[in-house]
Amino acid sequence: MSIQNLNTFDPFADAIKSSEDDVQDGLVHVRIQQRNGRKTLTTVQGLSSEYDLKKIVRACKKEFACNGTVVEHPEYGEVLQLQGDQRENICQWLTKSGLVKPEQLKVHGF
Amino acid sequence: MDEDMIFDPSLKKKKKKKTGFDIDAALAEQENTSVEAPAETGDVDVPDDDNLDLDTFGKKKKKKKKFFNLEEIENALPETPPAEEPEPQEEDAVDDLVLEIDFSKSKKKKKKKNNVDDLTVEDDIKGEDQENVEDVHGDWIGSDRDYTYDELLERVFDIMREKNPSMVSGKKQKFIMRPPQVVRIGTKKTSFANFTEICKTLHRQPKHLLDFLLAELGTSGSVDGNSQLIIKGRFQQKQIENVLRRYIKEYVTCHTCRSPDTILQKDTRLFFLQCETCGSRCSVASIKSGFQAVTGKRAAIRAKTA
Ligand SMILES: [Zn+2]
């Protein structure tokens, strides 16, 4: 405890978090959800609202050959939904296109 | 040829001892060696070899063997049998270990079989491993002089560090945990039978782990009367393991020293991970399930958005 300065703990981490609050933590969350049977759904939450998600989804649908939509959520803003497990694809695509930095990506799921 | 005689039997012995690695034993042995080694410089190979035995097996040893074969006693031994023989045995060993040791198994098995019982986060291990392998071998290739005590000592320590990356920090970390028992129930649900037991091993509230699991898997579930966790959806053991591993990395092992001896405290709205080993205290990410897509019937979606 006496050498707390040496820890990796960032005393300002909380400040950043609470100002932007839980909803937008500056990360892009890529999640997977199971649907019925073996089907899955990939969601991408936290993309900057400055981007045109409709354009993004159009590009992704073509690139990954899957269907997708943009869903408006009262709390999380616009969320990208893609059919199937597109987590790898979307992460690569987002970083390659420069829309998201690799360290901003948070991939969830199994 | 002399060397050949010495190496050959020990190679077999080594393979059998593969199960369960014990740092204490290795340390003790290492001390013995340091006493013996200077006394009998002529026979240095022998204690050194024993050491490898305990220390474990696998790749490095095999490699060393190869080097000797190729460079020194080229035709003494056919190279193929020693190289092939270990494969099936290693598989066995891996299976045995799973029962008592952590579940870093699945990934490691593919990448590097001899590392099954390293318990620390594996990203950190790989780099070191490879460096050491190069280092160590570099000095020994093609030499048939006597090895100095210092060289042997260094070698032993290199090997120990390679096999036990946790020792590099001077700390002993043992993190023994059973793998999750995951069974499908029907077609739509999965049972995580030893969920409560794992919570106890990790010293974490079942609710906390439950929240994390469900948030990560994007599903719902609850603990039933038999203290098993029933999760909606189909999940394999490997998948649950992955999520558990991430949980341990974020909420159990200390972010500074990686000791698992930690306490999770809730302070106002944030969780803090307090380390009992080094005293570090870090805030950890709060668990949020975030956006959940509506996956039910279309009518349900319409009802929600309308
Ligand atoms: Zn610590």
Short mmCIF file of C-alpha atoms and ligand atoms in Angstrom, two decimals:
data_model
loop_
_atom_site.label_atom_id
_atom_site.label_comp_id
_atom_site.label_asym_id
_atom_site.label_seq_id
_atom_site.Cartn_x
_atom_site.Cartn_y
_atom_site.Cartn_z
CA MET A 1 0.00 0.00 0.00
CA SER A 2 2.83 2.39 0.74
CA ILE A 3 4.18 2.15 -2.76
CA GLN A 4 0.96 2.61 -4.56
CA ASN A 5 2.60 4.96 -7.01
CA LEU A 6 4.47 2.09 -8.52
CA ASN A 7 1.36 0.22 -9.44
CA THR A 8 -0.21 0.23 -12.83
CA PHE A 9 -3.29 1.72 -11.25
CA ASP A 10 -4.30 4.90 -12.96
CA PRO A 11 -5.91 7.28 -10.46
CA PHE A 12 -7.65 9.16 -13.23
CA ALA A 13 -9.19 6.12 -14.80
CA ASP A 14 -12.32 6.59 -12.74
CA ALA A 15 -12.65 10.22 -13.68
CA ILE A 16 -12.69 9.37 -17.35
CA LYS A 17 -15.12 6.59 -16.80
CA SER A 18 -17.63 8.54 -14.76
CA SER A 19 -17.64 11.56 -17.00
CA GLU A 20 -18.50 9.58 -20.08
CA ASP A 21 -20.44 7.21 -17.92
CA ASP A 22 -21.05 3.53 -18.36
CA VAL A 23 -22.72 3.67 -21.69
CA GLN A 24 -19.90 5.10 -23.77
CA ASP A 25 -16.66 3.90 -22.32
CA GLY A 26 -14.77 4.72 -25.49
CA LEU A 27 -14.59 1.07 -26.40
CA VAL A 28 -16.18 -0.73 -29.26
CA HIS A 29 -17.80 -3.85 -27.90
CA VAL A 30 -18.06 -6.78 -30.26
CA ARG A 31 -20.38 -9.45 -28.91
CA ILE A 32 -21.82 -12.70 -30.01
CA GLN A 33 -25.24 -14.03 -29.19
CA GLN A 34 -26.76 -17.38 -29.87
CA ARG A 35 -30.02 -17.54 -31.68
CA ASN A 36 -32.08 -20.60 -32.29
CA GLY A 37 -30.20 -23.69 -33.30
CA ARG A 38 -26.65 -23.14 -34.40
CA LYS A 39 -27.29 -19.63 -35.57
CA THR A 40 -25.48 -16.71 -34.06
CA LEU A 41 -25.55 -12.96 -34.21
CA THR A 42 -22.69 -10.51 -33.90
CA THR A 43 -23.32 -7.06 -32.45
CA VAL A 44 -21.02 -4.07 -32.53
CA GLN A 45 -21.78 -1.43 -29.95
CA GLY A 46 -19.97 1.83 -29.36
CA LEU A 47 -19.01 2.96 -32.85
CA SER A 48 -18.69 6.70 -32.98
CA SER A 49 -21.93 8.40 -34.00
CA GLU A 50 -19.90 10.45 -36.45
CA TYR A 51 -19.68 7.45 -38.69
CA ASP A 52 -22.46 6.52 -41.02
CA LEU A 53 -23.33 3.09 -39.77
CA LYS A 54 -25.61 2.43 -42.69
CA LYS A 55 -22.63 2.71 -44.99
CA ILE A 56 -20.56 0.53 -42.72
CA VAL A 57 -23.17 -2.18 -42.61
CA ARG A 58 -23.53 -2.09 -46.35
CA ALA A 59 -19.80 -2.58 -46.78
CA CYS A 60 -19.70 -5.36 -44.20
CA LYS A 61 -22.59 -7.24 -45.71
CA LYS A 62 -20.78 -7.35 -48.99
CA GLU A 63 -17.40 -8.11 -47.51
CA PHE A 64 -18.47 -10.92 -45.17
CA ALA A 65 -21.34 -12.14 -47.32
CA CYS A 66 -23.82 -11.98 -44.49
CA ASN A 67 -26.90 -10.01 -43.70
CA GLY A 68 -26.84 -7.12 -41.29
CA THR A 69 -28.74 -4.17 -39.94
CA VAL A 70 -28.32 -1.07 -37.85
CA VAL A 71 -30.43 -0.98 -34.73
CA GLU A 72 -31.13 2.18 -32.84
CA HIS A 73 -30.97 1.66 -29.09
CA PRO A 74 -32.08 4.33 -26.62
CA GLU A 75 -29.12 3.70 -24.34
CA TYR A 76 -26.35 2.40 -26.57
CA GLY A 77 -27.03 4.45 -29.67
CA GLU A 78 -26.71 2.87 -33.06
CA VAL A 79 -25.67 -0.75 -32.94
CA LEU A 80 -24.48 -2.87 -35.81
CA GLN A 81 -25.94 -6.34 -36.13
CA LEU A 82 -24.48 -8.98 -38.39
CA GLN A 83 -25.61 -12.53 -38.94
CA GLY A 84 -23.29 -15.28 -37.88
CA ASP A 85 -20.07 -15.10 -35.92
CA GLN A 86 -18.39 -12.17 -37.64
CA ARG A 87 -16.27 -11.14 -34.69
CA GLU A 88 -12.94 -11.80 -36.35
CA ASN A 89 -14.08 -10.29 -39.61
CA ILE A 90 -15.48 -7.14 -38.14
CA CYS A 91 -12.48 -6.56 -35.90
CA GLN A 92 -10.11 -6.88 -38.81
CA TRP A 93 -12.24 -4.75 -41.02
CA LEU A 94 -12.69 -1.97 -38.47
CA THR A 95 -9.00 -1.75 -37.74
CA LYS A 96 -7.95 -2.08 -41.35
CA SER A 97 -10.30 0.67 -42.42
CA GLY A 98 -8.93 2.83 -39.61
CA LEU A 99 -12.32 3.42 -38.03
CA VAL A 100 -11.29 1.88 -34.73
CA LYS A 101 -7.93 1.45 -33.09
CA PRO A 102 -7.09 -2.10 -32.05
CA GLU A 103 -6.91 -1.13 -28.38
CA GLN A 104 -10.43 0.27 -28.53
CA LEU A 105 -11.88 -3.07 -29.54
CA LYS A 106 -13.29 -5.28 -26.86
CA VAL A 107 -14.38 -8.68 -28.04
CA HIS A 108 -16.76 -10.63 -25.83
CA GLY A 109 -18.12 -14.11 -25.95
CA PHE A 110 -16.73 -17.61 -25.93
CA MET B 1 29.45 -43.15 -27.57
CA ASP B 2 29.73 -42.71 -23.85
CA GLU B 3 27.44 -39.81 -23.96
CA ASP B 4 25.06 -41.78 -25.94
CA MET B 5 24.83 -44.40 -23.22
CA ILE B 6 24.07 -41.82 -20.69
CA PHE B 7 21.53 -39.96 -22.64
CA ASP B 8 19.57 -42.79 -23.99
CA PRO B 9 18.09 -44.31 -20.83
CA SER B 10 17.41 -41.01 -19.28
CA LEU B 11 15.42 -40.03 -22.26
CA LYS B 12 12.97 -42.78 -21.61
CA LYS B 13 12.83 -42.16 -17.93
CA LYS B 14 12.09 -38.62 -18.57
CA LYS B 15 9.12 -39.29 -20.70
CA LYS B 16 7.43 -41.23 -17.96
CA LYS B 17 7.85 -38.63 -15.34
CA LYS B 18 6.01 -36.17 -17.37
CA THR B 19 2.89 -35.85 -15.26
CA GLY B 20 2.62 -33.02 -12.83
CA PHE B 21 5.50 -30.75 -12.39
CA ASP B 22 6.54 -29.75 -8.93
CA ILE B 23 8.52 -26.62 -8.43
CA ASP B 24 9.68 -27.69 -5.02
CA ALA B 25 11.13 -30.89 -6.28
CA ALA B 26 12.89 -29.10 -9.05
CA LEU B 27 14.29 -26.58 -6.68
CA ALA B 28 15.48 -29.20 -4.28
CA GLU B 29 17.04 -31.11 -7.08
CA GLN B 30 18.66 -28.03 -8.38
CA GLU B 31 20.29 -27.46 -5.03
CA ASN B 32 21.57 -30.97 -4.97
CA THR B 33 23.07 -30.46 -8.30
CA SER B 34 24.83 -27.35 -7.37
CA VAL B 35 26.50 -29.26 -4.59
CA GLU B 36 27.40 -32.22 -6.69
CA ALA B 37 28.38 -30.60 -9.86
CA PRO B 38 31.66 -29.08 -8.84
CA ALA B 39 32.77 -32.24 -7.11
CA GLU B 40 32.56 -34.53 -10.09
CA THR B 41 33.32 -32.48 -13.06
CA GLY B 42 33.94 -35.54 -15.13
CA ASP B 43 30.41 -36.76 -14.82
CA VAL B 44 28.63 -33.51 -15.05
CA ASP B 45 26.28 -34.87 -17.57
CA VAL B 46 24.62 -37.13 -15.10
CA PRO B 47 23.23 -34.75 -12.52
CA ASP B 48 22.44 -32.34 -15.22
CA ASP B 49 20.39 -34.89 -16.94
CA ASP B 50 18.48 -35.88 -13.86
CA ASN B 51 17.60 -32.35 -13.45
CA LEU B 52 16.04 -32.20 -16.77
CA ASP B 53 14.04 -35.21 -15.83
CA LEU B 54 12.26 -33.59 -13.01
CA ASP B 55 12.08 -30.38 -14.65
CA THR B 56 10.33 -31.87 -17.53
CA PHE B 57 10.76 -33.39 -20.69
CA GLY B 58 9.47 -32.37 -23.92
CA LYS B 59 10.79 -30.09 -26.50
CA LYS B 60 13.99 -28.73 -25.18
CA LYS B 61 15.26 -32.08 -24.19
CA LYS B 62 14.31 -33.57 -27.42
CA LYS B 63 16.02 -30.84 -29.26
CA LYS B 64 19.14 -31.23 -27.28
CA LYS B 65 19.12 -34.85 -28.02
CA LYS B 66 18.81 -34.13 -31.65
CA PHE B 67 21.71 -31.81 -31.55
CA PHE B 68 23.91 -34.37 -29.97
CA ASN B 69 22.86 -36.96 -32.42
CA LEU B 70 23.43 -34.83 -35.40
CA GLU B 71 26.54 -33.06 -34.51
CA GLU B 72 28.48 -35.33 -32.27
CA ILE B 73 27.44 -38.89 -32.52
CA GLU B 74 25.87 -38.72 -35.81
CA ASN B 75 25.27 -42.35 -36.56
CA ALA B 76 25.08 -43.59 -33.00
CA LEU B 77 21.35 -43.39 -32.75
CA PRO B 78 18.69 -43.38 -35.37
CA GLU B 79 17.06 -40.06 -34.98
CA THR B 80 13.52 -40.91 -35.79
CA PRO B 81 12.50 -43.19 -32.90
CA PRO B 82 13.17 -40.70 -30.14
CA ALA B 83 11.43 -38.03 -32.07
CA GLU B 84 8.29 -40.01 -32.67
CA GLU B 85 8.02 -41.99 -29.51
CA PRO B 86 7.09 -39.11 -27.25
CA GLU B 87 4.02 -38.09 -29.17
CA PRO B 88 1.46 -40.57 -27.87
CA GLN B 89 2.81 -40.35 -24.36
CA GLU B 90 2.48 -36.67 -24.32
CA GLU B 91 -1.11 -36.95 -25.24
CA ASP B 92 -1.66 -39.22 -22.27
CA ALA B 93 0.11 -36.92 -19.98
CA VAL B 94 -1.98 -34.06 -21.11
CA ASP B 95 -5.16 -35.88 -20.34
CA ASP B 96 -4.03 -36.82 -16.90
CA LEU B 97 -3.07 -33.33 -16.08
CA VAL B 98 -6.34 -31.90 -17.00
CA LEU B 99 -7.96 -33.41 -14.01
CA GLU B 100 -5.83 -31.76 -11.47
CA ILE B 101 -4.32 -28.81 -13.16
CA ASP B 102 -5.63 -25.67 -14.69
CA PHE B 103 -7.37 -25.43 -17.96
CA SER B 104 -4.80 -23.61 -19.94
CA LYS B 105 -4.58 -26.95 -21.61
CA SER B 106 -6.58 -26.60 -24.73
CA LYS B 107 -4.66 -23.77 -26.26
CA LYS B 108 -1.28 -24.93 -25.19
CA LYS B 109 -1.72 -28.39 -26.38
CA LYS B 110 -1.86 -27.14 -29.87
CA LYS B 111 0.89 -24.66 -29.70
CA LYS B 112 3.35 -26.23 -27.38
CA LYS B 113 2.76 -29.50 -25.75
CA ASN B 114 5.35 -29.36 -23.06
CA ASN B 115 3.93 -26.32 -21.45
CA VAL B 116 0.75 -27.84 -20.25
CA ASP B 117 1.24 -27.04 -16.64
CA ASP B 118 2.30 -23.48 -16.80
CA LEU B 119 -0.44 -21.64 -15.13
CA THR B 120 0.28 -18.08 -15.93
CA VAL B 121 -1.24 -16.17 -18.71
CA GLU B 122 0.25 -17.58 -21.79
CA ASP B 123 0.93 -14.46 -23.80
CA ASP B 124 3.83 -13.68 -21.58
CA ILE B 125 5.29 -17.10 -21.79
CA LYS B 126 5.86 -17.58 -25.44
CA GLY B 127 8.43 -14.91 -25.98
CA GLU B 128 10.61 -15.95 -23.12
CA ASP B 129 10.43 -19.56 -24.00
CA GLN B 130 11.74 -19.20 -27.41
CA GLU B 131 14.56 -16.93 -26.45
CA ASN B 132 15.73 -19.31 -23.83
CA VAL B 133 15.67 -22.23 -26.14
CA GLU B 134 17.90 -20.43 -28.55
CA ASP B 135 20.25 -19.20 -25.90
CA VAL B 136 20.75 -22.43 -24.17
CA HIS B 137 21.36 -24.43 -27.22
CA GLY B 138 23.69 -21.95 -28.73
CA ASP B 139 26.35 -22.63 -26.15
CA TRP B 140 26.18 -26.38 -26.36
CA ILE B 141 26.10 -27.15 -29.99
CA GLY B 142 29.08 -29.02 -31.23
CA SER B 143 31.12 -28.80 -28.08
CA ASP B 144 32.55 -31.85 -26.42
CA ARG B 145 34.61 -30.12 -23.81
CA ASP B 146 33.70 -30.40 -20.15
CA TYR B 147 31.08 -28.00 -19.03
CA THR B 148 31.98 -25.56 -16.31
CA TYR B 149 30.01 -25.32 -13.16
CA ASP B 150 28.81 -21.85 -14.04
CA GLU B 151 27.55 -22.98 -17.38
CA LEU B 152 25.64 -25.83 -15.85
CA LEU B 153 24.18 -23.64 -13.20
CA GLU B 154 23.07 -21.12 -15.74
CA ARG B 155 21.63 -23.84 -17.86
CA VAL B 156 19.63 -25.31 -15.04
CA PHE B 157 18.21 -21.95 -14.17
CA ASP B 158 17.40 -21.18 -17.76
CA ILE B 159 15.51 -24.40 -18.04
CA MET B 160 13.68 -23.78 -14.82
CA ARG B 161 12.72 -20.33 -15.91
CA GLU B 162 11.60 -21.57 -19.22
CA LYS B 163 9.36 -24.17 -17.70
CA ASN B 164 8.09 -21.93 -14.93
CA PRO B 165 7.71 -18.43 -16.14
CA SER B 166 6.13 -17.49 -12.84
CA MET B 167 9.48 -18.01 -11.16
CA VAL B 168 11.05 -15.25 -13.14
CA SER B 169 9.36 -12.75 -10.88
CA GLY B 170 10.76 -14.69 -7.95
CA LYS B 171 7.33 -15.77 -6.90
CA LYS B 172 5.69 -19.06 -6.77
CA GLN B 173 2.26 -19.19 -8.20
CA LYS B 174 0.16 -22.21 -8.07
CA PHE B 175 -3.25 -22.03 -9.37
CA ILE B 176 -4.83 -25.38 -9.39
CA MET B 177 -8.32 -25.58 -10.59
CA ARG B 178 -10.57 -28.12 -12.07
CA PRO B 179 -11.88 -27.52 -15.52
CA PRO B 180 -15.54 -26.65 -15.78
CA GLN B 181 -17.87 -29.57 -16.22
CA VAL B 182 -20.12 -28.62 -19.03
CA VAL B 183 -22.99 -30.79 -20.15
CA ARG B 184 -25.72 -30.11 -22.63
CA ILE B 185 -29.26 -30.33 -21.39
CA GLY B 186 -31.59 -31.09 -24.23
CA THR B 187 -30.93 -28.96 -27.25
CA LYS B 188 -31.26 -25.48 -25.85
CA LYS B 189 -29.63 -25.42 -22.46
CA THR B 190 -26.23 -26.09 -21.00
CA SER B 191 -25.33 -27.12 -17.49
CA PHE B 192 -22.16 -25.88 -15.84
CA ALA B 193 -22.16 -28.49 -13.11
CA ASN B 194 -19.26 -27.42 -10.91
CA PHE B 195 -19.98 -23.72 -11.11
CA THR B 196 -20.31 -23.28 -7.35
CA GLU B 197 -17.18 -25.26 -6.73
CA ILE B 198 -15.21 -23.09 -9.12
CA CYS B 199 -16.50 -19.95 -7.43
CA LYS B 200 -15.16 -21.33 -4.16
CA THR B 201 -11.79 -22.13 -5.69
CA LEU B 202 -11.55 -18.63 -7.05
CA HIS B 203 -12.86 -17.05 -3.84
CA ARG B 204 -15.43 -15.07 -5.71
CA GLN B 205 -19.11 -14.54 -5.15
CA PRO B 206 -21.15 -16.81 -7.41
CA LYS B 207 -23.21 -13.81 -8.38
CA HIS B 208 -20.16 -11.99 -9.70
CA LEU B 209 -18.97 -14.86 -11.83
CA LEU B 210 -22.52 -15.51 -12.93
CA ASP B 211 -22.97 -11.93 -14.07
CA PHE B 212 -19.74 -12.10 -15.99
CA LEU B 213 -20.50 -15.40 -17.67
CA LEU B 214 -23.96 -14.37 -18.73
CA ALA B 215 -22.82 -10.98 -19.94
CA GLU B 216 -20.01 -12.49 -21.97
CA LEU B 217 -22.09 -15.25 -23.42
CA GLY B 218 -24.93 -12.87 -24.14
CA THR B 219 -27.49 -15.14 -22.63
CA SER B 220 -29.45 -15.82 -19.46
CA GLY B 221 -29.24 -18.47 -16.83
CA SER B 222 -29.47 -19.28 -13.15
CA VAL B 223 -28.15 -21.57 -10.46
CA ASP B 224 -30.49 -24.46 -9.76
CA GLY B 225 -31.13 -26.51 -6.62
CA ASN B 226 -28.10 -28.73 -7.19
CA SER B 227 -25.86 -25.65 -7.28
CA GLN B 228 -25.21 -26.12 -10.95
CA LEU B 229 -25.51 -23.28 -13.37
CA ILE B 230 -28.05 -23.70 -16.13
CA ILE B 231 -27.31 -21.50 -19.11
CA LYS B 232 -29.61 -20.86 -21.99
CA GLY B 233 -27.96 -21.78 -25.26
CA ARG B 234 -25.50 -24.44 -26.33
CA PHE B 235 -21.99 -24.08 -25.11
CA GLN B 236 -19.03 -26.38 -25.12
CA GLN B 237 -16.61 -26.86 -22.30
CA LYS B 238 -13.89 -25.15 -24.28
CA GLN B 239 -16.01 -22.06 -24.71
CA ILE B 240 -16.83 -21.84 -21.04
CA GLU B 241 -13.16 -22.32 -20.29
CA ASN B 242 -12.29 -19.40 -22.49
CA VAL B 243 -14.67 -17.14 -20.65
CA LEU B 244 -13.46 -18.39 -17.29
CA ARG B 245 -9.90 -17.73 -18.27
CA ARG B 246 -10.77 -14.19 -19.13
CA TYR B 247 -12.59 -13.80 -15.85
CA ILE B 248 -9.56 -15.01 -13.94
CA LYS B 249 -7.29 -12.68 -15.82
CA GLU B 250 -9.45 -9.67 -15.12
CA TYR B 251 -10.96 -10.39 -11.70
CA VAL B 252 -8.81 -12.96 -9.93
CA THR B 253 -5.11 -12.67 -10.64
CA CYS B 254 -3.38 -9.50 -9.57
CA HIS B 255 -2.76 -7.16 -12.47
CA THR B 256 0.63 -6.26 -11.10
CA CYS B 257 2.18 -9.51 -9.90
CA ARG B 258 -0.34 -12.05 -11.19
CA SER B 259 -0.78 -13.65 -7.80
CA PRO B 260 -4.20 -15.26 -7.46
CA ASP B 261 -4.25 -14.35 -3.80
CA THR B 262 -6.54 -11.37 -4.16
CA ILE B 263 -9.72 -9.88 -2.77
CA LEU B 264 -12.40 -8.24 -4.83
CA GLN B 265 -13.94 -5.28 -3.04
CA LYS B 266 -16.77 -3.08 -4.06
CA ASP B 267 -16.19 0.58 -3.41
CA THR B 268 -19.05 2.89 -4.28
CA ARG B 269 -19.75 1.87 -7.86
CA LEU B 270 -16.42 0.36 -8.73
CA PHE B 271 -14.82 -2.96 -8.04
CA PHE B 272 -11.25 -3.02 -6.81
CA LEU B 273 -8.89 -5.93 -6.90
CA GLN B 274 -6.75 -5.92 -3.79
CA CYS B 275 -3.68 -8.13 -3.92
CA GLU B 276 -2.69 -9.98 -0.77
CA THR B 277 0.76 -10.71 -2.10
CA CYS B 278 2.09 -7.39 -3.30
CA GLY B 279 -0.51 -5.03 -1.90
CA SER B 280 -1.46 -3.55 -5.23
CA ARG B 281 -4.97 -2.27 -5.65
CA CYS B 282 -6.47 -1.84 -9.09
CA SER B 283 -9.89 -0.90 -10.27
CA VAL B 284 -11.35 -3.51 -12.53
CA ALA B 285 -13.91 -3.17 -15.28
CA SER B 286 -17.47 -3.37 -14.11
CA ILE B 287 -19.53 -6.09 -15.65
CA LYS B 288 -21.98 -4.87 -18.22
CA SER B 289 -23.93 -6.98 -20.57
CA GLY B 290 -24.30 -4.02 -22.89
CA PHE B 291 -26.45 -4.18 -25.93
CA GLN B 292 -28.56 -7.30 -26.27
CA ALA B 293 -30.15 -7.99 -29.57
CA VAL B 294 -33.67 -9.25 -29.52
CA THR B 295 -33.42 -12.72 -30.91
CA GLY B 296 -36.96 -13.90 -30.32
CA LYS B 297 -39.80 -13.76 -32.71
CA ARG B 298 -40.22 -10.89 -35.06
CA ALA B 299 -43.39 -9.91 -33.31
CA ALA B 300 -41.40 -9.39 -30.15
CA ILE B 301 -39.00 -7.09 -31.95
CA ARG B 302 -41.82 -5.07 -33.34
CA ALA B 303 -43.48 -4.86 -29.96
CA LYS B 304 -40.27 -3.54 -28.43
CA THR B 305 -39.43 -0.97 -31.04
CA ALA B 306 -42.99 0.22 -31.51
ZN ZN C 1 -0.03 -8.46 -6.65
#
